[in-house]
XYZ file of N, CA and C in Angstrom:
492
model
N -18.979 8.409 -18.665
C -18.116 9.578 -18.661
C -18.259 10.304 -17.318
N -17.164 10.812 -16.846
C -17.139 11.485 -15.546
C -17.547 12.946 -15.713
N -18.390 13.435 -14.786
C -18.761 14.854 -14.882
C -17.633 15.728 -14.331
N -17.698 17.006 -14.608
C -16.619 17.955 -14.265
C -16.313 17.952 -12.768
N -17.361 17.974 -11.906
C -17.131 17.990 -10.463
C -16.433 16.721 -9.989
N -16.845 15.569 -10.495
C -16.219 14.311 -10.105
C -14.766 14.273 -10.556
N -14.498 14.781 -11.755
C -13.126 14.833 -12.268
C -12.261 15.702 -11.352
N -12.753 16.884 -11.003
C -12.006 17.787 -10.128
C -11.782 17.159 -8.758
N -12.809 16.516 -8.224
C -12.682 15.857 -6.923
C -11.654 14.731 -6.987
N -11.678 13.953 -8.052
C -10.718 12.861 -8.223
C -9.296 13.403 -8.350
N -9.139 14.478 -9.111
C -7.824 15.100 -9.292
C -7.284 15.593 -7.953
N -8.116 16.262 -7.175
C -7.703 16.776 -5.864
C -7.332 15.616 -4.941
N -8.143 14.573 -4.927
C -7.842 13.423 -4.073
C -6.531 12.761 -4.493
N -6.293 12.636 -5.800
C -5.043 12.042 -6.287
C -3.848 12.864 -5.813
N -3.915 14.191 -5.967
C -2.826 15.063 -5.494
C -2.602 14.899 -3.993
N -3.686 14.888 -3.227
C -3.563 14.767 -1.773
C -2.931 13.434 -1.378
N -3.359 12.356 -2.026
C -2.798 11.036 -1.717
C -1.326 10.952 -2.098
N -0.979 11.486 -3.274
C 0.427 11.471 -3.705
C 1.274 12.292 -2.741
N 0.753 13.418 -2.284
C 1.486 14.267 -1.350
C 1.686 13.544 -0.013
N 0.650 12.873 0.477
C 0.777 12.123 1.734
C 1.803 11.008 1.606
N 1.785 10.276 0.482
C 2.753 9.205 0.277
C 4.181 9.748 0.230
N 4.328 10.912 -0.373
C 5.655 11.519 -0.496
C 6.170 12.000 0.859
N 5.294 12.591 1.657
C 5.710 13.199 2.925
C 5.864 12.191 4.059
N 4.986 11.216 4.111
C 4.980 10.277 5.235
C 6.076 9.243 5.068
N 6.646 8.857 6.158
C 7.648 7.799 6.189
C 7.121 6.740 7.148
N 6.395 5.789 6.612
C 5.814 4.768 7.455
C 6.873 3.737 7.798
N 7.188 3.647 9.072
C 8.164 2.679 9.539
C 7.534 1.917 10.690
N 8.064 0.737 10.987
C 7.488 -0.030 12.100
C 7.454 0.797 13.380
N 6.463 0.530 14.214
C 6.291 1.293 15.454
C 7.549 1.238 16.308
N 8.188 0.073 16.364
C 9.415 -0.021 17.144
C 10.583 0.216 16.190
N 11.129 1.425 16.226
C 12.254 1.733 15.347
C 13.440 0.897 15.779
N 14.192 0.476 14.814
C 15.306 -0.411 15.086
C 16.511 0.350 15.618
N 16.893 0.037 16.832
C 18.117 0.571 17.439
C 18.181 2.089 17.403
N 17.038 2.766 17.417
C 17.030 4.219 17.427
C 17.510 4.856 16.137
N 17.436 4.148 15.023
C 17.880 4.692 13.741
C 16.794 5.557 13.113
N 17.217 6.570 12.375
C 16.272 7.378 11.619
C 15.861 6.608 10.368
N 14.815 7.087 9.719
C 14.369 6.475 8.468
C 15.510 6.450 7.448
N 16.208 7.579 7.317
C 17.302 7.676 6.348
C 18.423 6.696 6.679
N 18.758 6.565 7.944
C 19.822 5.634 8.341
C 19.421 4.189 8.039
N 18.156 3.874 8.282
C 17.687 2.521 7.940
C 17.773 2.283 6.437
N 17.430 3.311 5.648
C 17.502 3.177 4.194
C 18.943 2.963 3.735
N 19.884 3.670 4.351
C 21.297 3.495 3.991
C 21.733 2.067 4.281
N 21.414 1.566 5.472
C 21.785 0.184 5.815
C 21.153 -0.808 4.849
N 19.895 -0.599 4.543
C 19.198 -1.505 3.624
C 19.806 -1.439 2.223
N 20.178 -0.227 1.781
C 20.802 -0.047 0.464
C 22.111 -0.839 0.394
N 22.939 -0.700 1.418
C 24.229 -1.409 1.448
C 23.978 -2.915 1.481
N 23.031 -3.333 2.288
C 22.691 -4.758 2.393
C 22.260 -5.315 1.035
N 21.370 -4.597 0.355
C 20.871 -5.066 -0.942
C 21.990 -5.076 -1.994
N 22.864 -4.073 -1.983
C 23.993 -4.052 -2.924
C 24.892 -5.260 -2.686
N 25.140 -5.570 -1.420
C 25.956 -6.744 -1.093
C 25.290 -8.029 -1.587
N 23.968 -8.110 -1.466
C 23.241 -9.293 -1.937
C 23.403 -9.485 -3.441
N 23.553 -8.360 -4.175
C 23.715 -8.418 -5.633
C 25.189 -8.436 -6.044
N 26.088 -8.539 -5.061
C 27.532 -8.496 -5.313
C 27.953 -7.227 -6.045
N 27.363 -6.105 -5.644
C 27.686 -4.800 -6.223
C 28.303 -3.921 -5.156
N 29.070 -2.935 -5.596
C 29.596 -1.941 -4.666
C 28.467 -1.028 -4.223
N 28.465 -0.684 -2.948
C 27.509 0.280 -2.415
C 28.239 1.609 -2.316
N 28.000 2.474 -3.291
C 28.694 3.759 -3.333
C 27.754 4.869 -2.870
N 28.262 5.762 -2.019
C 27.433 6.873 -1.549
C 26.861 7.719 -2.693
N 27.632 7.920 -3.749
C 27.144 8.740 -4.868
C 25.938 8.090 -5.543
N 25.975 6.770 -5.707
C 24.834 6.055 -6.294
C 23.618 6.138 -5.380
N 23.883 6.055 -4.078
C 22.801 6.127 -3.104
C 22.108 7.491 -3.164
N 22.887 8.551 -3.248
C 22.308 9.907 -3.315
C 21.441 10.051 -4.559
N 21.926 9.546 -5.693
C 21.136 9.612 -6.930
C 19.855 8.806 -6.804
N 19.958 7.606 -6.275
C 18.795 6.730 -6.153
C 17.711 7.351 -5.270
N 18.107 7.895 -4.119
C 17.141 8.456 -3.181
C 16.821 9.917 -3.470
N 17.492 10.484 -4.465
C 17.292 11.886 -4.854
C 17.487 12.820 -3.663
N 18.601 12.588 -2.982
C 18.995 13.458 -1.879
C 20.422 13.913 -2.129
N 20.847 14.890 -1.383
C 22.176 15.441 -1.596
C 23.244 14.473 -1.089
N 24.423 14.509 -1.713
C 25.532 13.703 -1.195
C 25.836 14.038 0.267
N 25.631 15.287 0.647
C 25.857 15.713 2.027
C 24.927 14.978 2.986
N 23.666 14.828 2.613
C 22.694 14.125 3.467
C 23.093 12.660 3.626
N 23.532 12.044 2.529
C 23.988 10.653 2.591
C 25.203 10.569 3.507
N 26.125 11.497 3.332
C 27.353 11.507 4.120
C 27.061 11.622 5.616
N 26.098 12.462 5.979
C 25.734 12.622 7.392
C 25.220 11.306 7.979
N 24.364 10.625 7.224
C 23.832 9.349 7.707
C 24.944 8.317 7.822
N 25.843 8.304 6.849
C 26.954 7.350 6.880
C 27.842 7.615 8.098
N 28.130 8.884 8.383
C 28.951 9.224 9.548
C 28.317 8.710 10.841
N 26.994 8.875 10.974
C 26.309 8.387 12.170
C 26.392 6.870 12.262
N 26.208 6.207 11.111
C 26.265 4.743 11.097
C 27.681 4.247 11.370
N 28.684 4.973 10.876
C 30.084 4.626 11.163
C 30.362 4.759 12.661
N 29.880 5.840 13.266
C 30.141 6.071 14.689
C 29.486 5.002 15.566
N 28.422 4.398 15.063
C 27.748 3.328 15.798
C 28.342 1.960 15.479
N 29.297 1.939 14.540
C 29.954 0.684 14.193
C 29.159 -0.200 13.251
N 28.257 0.399 12.452
C 27.426 -0.383 11.534
C 27.982 -0.449 10.113
N 28.681 0.579 9.688
C 29.259 0.579 8.335
C 30.708 1.049 8.396
N 31.437 0.693 7.345
C 32.819 1.161 7.183
C 32.985 1.617 5.745
N 33.722 2.702 5.580
C 34.051 3.175 4.236
C 35.332 2.479 3.798
N 35.340 2.040 2.547
C 36.509 1.364 2.007
C 36.789 1.904 0.612
N 38.028 1.916 0.231
C 38.394 2.311 -1.126
C 38.174 1.130 -2.053
N 37.676 1.424 -3.240
C 37.437 0.389 -4.243
C 38.773 -0.178 -4.717
N 38.819 -1.491 -4.897
C 40.022 -2.129 -5.427
C 40.283 -1.694 -6.862
N 39.213 -1.481 -7.612
C 39.339 -1.124 -9.029
C 39.772 0.328 -9.225
N 39.332 1.227 -8.339
C 39.630 2.649 -8.491
C 39.717 3.261 -7.097
N 40.910 3.617 -6.680
C 41.117 4.090 -5.302
C 40.413 5.412 -5.014
N 39.944 6.110 -6.055
C 39.190 7.352 -5.836
C 37.757 7.078 -5.392
N 37.279 5.875 -5.645
C 35.895 5.511 -5.366
C 35.771 4.927 -3.961
N 34.823 5.468 -3.195
C 34.531 4.961 -1.852
C 33.341 4.028 -1.956
N 33.433 2.902 -1.289
C 32.294 2.000 -1.200
C 32.041 1.716 0.269
N 30.851 1.288 0.560
C 30.463 1.025 1.943
C 30.363 -0.468 2.186
N 30.766 -0.866 3.377
C 30.650 -2.264 3.781
C 29.969 -2.309 5.143
N 29.172 -3.332 5.349
C 28.525 -3.526 6.641
C 29.481 -4.240 7.584
N 29.496 -3.798 8.820
C 30.213 -4.538 9.861
C 29.318 -5.700 10.287
N 29.812 -6.542 11.181
C 28.977 -7.640 11.671
C 27.724 -7.110 12.366
N 27.894 -6.047 13.183
C 26.726 -5.445 13.845
C 25.788 -4.821 12.813
N 26.360 -4.167 11.809
C 25.564 -3.553 10.752
C 24.780 -4.593 9.969
N 25.407 -5.729 9.707
C 24.731 -6.816 8.990
C 23.553 -7.331 9.808
N 23.756 -7.474 11.112
C 22.678 -7.938 11.981
C 21.486 -6.983 11.928
N 21.752 -5.676 12.046
C 20.679 -4.681 12.017
C 20.028 -4.636 10.632
N 20.843 -4.679 9.575
C 20.312 -4.638 8.205
C 19.416 -5.841 7.929
N 19.793 -7.001 8.437
C 18.948 -8.186 8.249
C 17.614 -8.033 8.965
N 17.636 -7.432 10.159
C 16.377 -7.189 10.874
C 15.516 -6.170 10.136
N 16.148 -5.136 9.576
C 15.408 -4.146 8.782
C 14.779 -4.824 7.574
N 15.551 -5.665 6.900
C 15.041 -6.359 5.716
C 13.878 -7.279 6.080
N 13.997 -7.979 7.197
C 12.898 -8.854 7.643
C 11.627 -8.045 7.894
N 11.773 -6.893 8.556
C 10.612 -6.040 8.817
C 10.027 -5.489 7.517
N 10.897 -5.142 6.567
C 10.433 -4.636 5.274
C 9.628 -5.712 4.541
N 10.133 -6.925 4.517
C 9.433 -8.024 3.846
C 8.103 -8.299 4.532
N 8.092 -8.301 5.861
C 6.846 -8.523 6.595
C 5.840 -7.415 6.288
N 6.330 -6.166 6.234
C 5.457 -5.033 5.891
C 4.855 -5.223 4.502
N 5.700 -5.575 3.521
C 5.204 -5.755 2.152
C 4.206 -6.915 2.080
N 4.472 -7.992 2.797
C 3.533 -9.117 2.828
C 2.188 -8.684 3.411
N 2.232 -7.926 4.510
C 0.992 -7.426 5.118
C 0.253 -6.489 4.164
N 1.004 -5.611 3.489
C 0.409 -4.676 2.540
C -0.276 -5.431 1.402
N 0.417 -6.420 0.829
C -0.163 -7.206 -0.262
C -1.411 -7.941 0.204
N -1.361 -8.477 1.416
C -2.526 -9.193 1.943
C -3.710 -8.236 2.137
N -3.437 -7.049 2.673
C -4.501 -6.083 2.934
C -5.067 -5.500 1.644
N -4.200 -5.094 0.744
C -4.629 -4.427 -0.492
C -5.084 -5.438 -1.535
N -4.426 -6.585 -1.574
C -4.744 -7.610 -2.560
C -3.803 -7.542 -3.755
N -3.364 -8.694 -4.205
C -2.412 -8.774 -5.312
C -2.990 -8.141 -6.579
N -4.266 -8.385 -6.857
C -4.875 -7.806 -8.060
C -4.829 -6.276 -8.019
N -5.109 -5.692 -6.868
C -5.059 -4.232 -6.746
C -3.633 -3.708 -6.873
N -2.670 -4.438 -6.305
C -1.260 -4.033 -6.430
C -0.838 -4.102 -7.893
N -1.242 -5.152 -8.596
C -0.918 -5.262 -10.024
C -1.536 -4.110 -10.811
N -2.784 -3.766 -10.515
C -3.448 -2.663 -11.215
C -2.760 -1.338 -10.900
N -2.392 -1.126 -9.642
C -1.679 0.090 -9.261
C -0.346 0.190 -9.991
N 0.381 -0.907 -10.051
C 1.671 -0.932 -10.749
C 1.488 -0.598 -12.222
N 0.477 -1.187 -12.844
C 0.196 -0.905 -14.254
C -0.155 0.568 -14.450
N -0.973 1.105 -13.567
C -1.380 2.511 -13.661
C -0.191 3.446 -13.462
N 0.637 3.172 -12.474
C 1.825 4.005 -12.249
C 2.781 3.954 -13.440
N 2.932 2.768 -14.030
C 3.773 2.643 -15.234
C 3.237 3.518 -16.363
N 1.918 3.508 -16.551
C 1.300 4.342 -17.587
C 1.492 5.830 -17.297
N 1.363 6.215 -16.038
C 1.554 7.618 -15.671
C 2.994 8.049 -15.944
N 3.966 7.210 -15.576
C 5.372 7.533 -15.840
C 5.658 7.574 -17.335
N 5.072 6.657 -18.069
C 5.237 6.642 -19.533
C 4.724 7.956 -20.125
N 3.561 8.400 -19.661
C 3.005 9.679 -20.130
C 3.977 10.818 -19.851
N 4.498 10.879 -18.628
C 5.417 11.951 -18.254
C 6.708 11.901 -19.071
N 7.231 10.703 -19.301
C 8.479 10.548 -20.049
C 8.304 10.882 -21.529
N 7.099 10.700 -22.055
C 6.852 10.957 -23.473
C 6.467 12.402 -23.762
N 6.372 13.215 -22.741
C 5.992 14.611 -22.925
C 7.135 15.517 -22.479
N 8.031 15.829 -23.413
C 9.205 16.635 -23.047
C 8.856 18.036 -22.550
N 7.647 18.512 -22.846
C 7.268 19.844 -22.360
C 7.056 19.840 -20.844
N 6.883 18.651 -20.260
C 6.741 18.532 -18.806
C 8.125 18.314 -18.218
N 8.540 19.225 -17.374
C 9.871 19.129 -16.789
C 9.748 18.771 -15.315
N 10.730 17.991 -14.858
C 10.821 17.714 -13.428
C 11.196 18.983 -12.710
N 10.688 19.127 -11.531
C 11.049 20.261 -10.696
C 12.161 19.795 -9.766
N 13.399 20.055 -10.142
C 14.530 19.709 -9.284
C 14.808 20.894 -8.382
N 14.251 20.830 -7.196
C 14.386 21.963 -6.294
C 14.912 21.481 -4.966
N 15.459 22.393 -4.249
C 15.921 22.116 -2.908
C 14.749 22.304 -1.953
N 14.805 21.603 -0.845
C 13.751 21.703 0.163
C 13.526 23.155 0.540
N 12.271 23.593 0.503
C 11.932 24.953 0.890
C 11.828 25.901 -0.294
N 12.468 25.569 -1.439
C 12.358 26.426 -2.617
C 11.000 26.210 -3.260
N 10.463 27.271 -3.832
C 9.188 27.110 -4.541
C 9.483 26.741 -5.990
N 8.526 26.122 -6.606
C 8.675 25.707 -8.001
C 7.342 25.921 -8.674
N 7.336 26.726 -9.708
C 6.077 27.033 -10.397
C 5.724 25.971 -11.401
């Protein structure tokens, strides 16, 4: 059994580590074509949607990344101006906008994906598959706990707002 001080120390360390993971954006030292982290994520999102033969919709992207549609739109505008993505109307519903990669965008997205895979391979090698499996199991249990306790609410706040 863990004593009170060890429990408190472990709790503090867990909070600090979770906060660092949330705040830090670890990207390769050589950023690709001067893109921001968010722009790389947008390209990768569109690339992955195309791989699954799905529409890449800005609204889905905003929900997935838990950012505002405005933030997604800003990144898309920058990527459009660089000739990496194009907005297209959906064939099924003309009100729906979907994103497509240009040839240049596909080239950059493939390089981003290659770097992502290399990063994950290095991470797995360094941390070890058994540790990654244990971490995944632990995170699943933590999420299950949170989902099963309706008294715990997500703090949906805007950047800079406090949340008690």
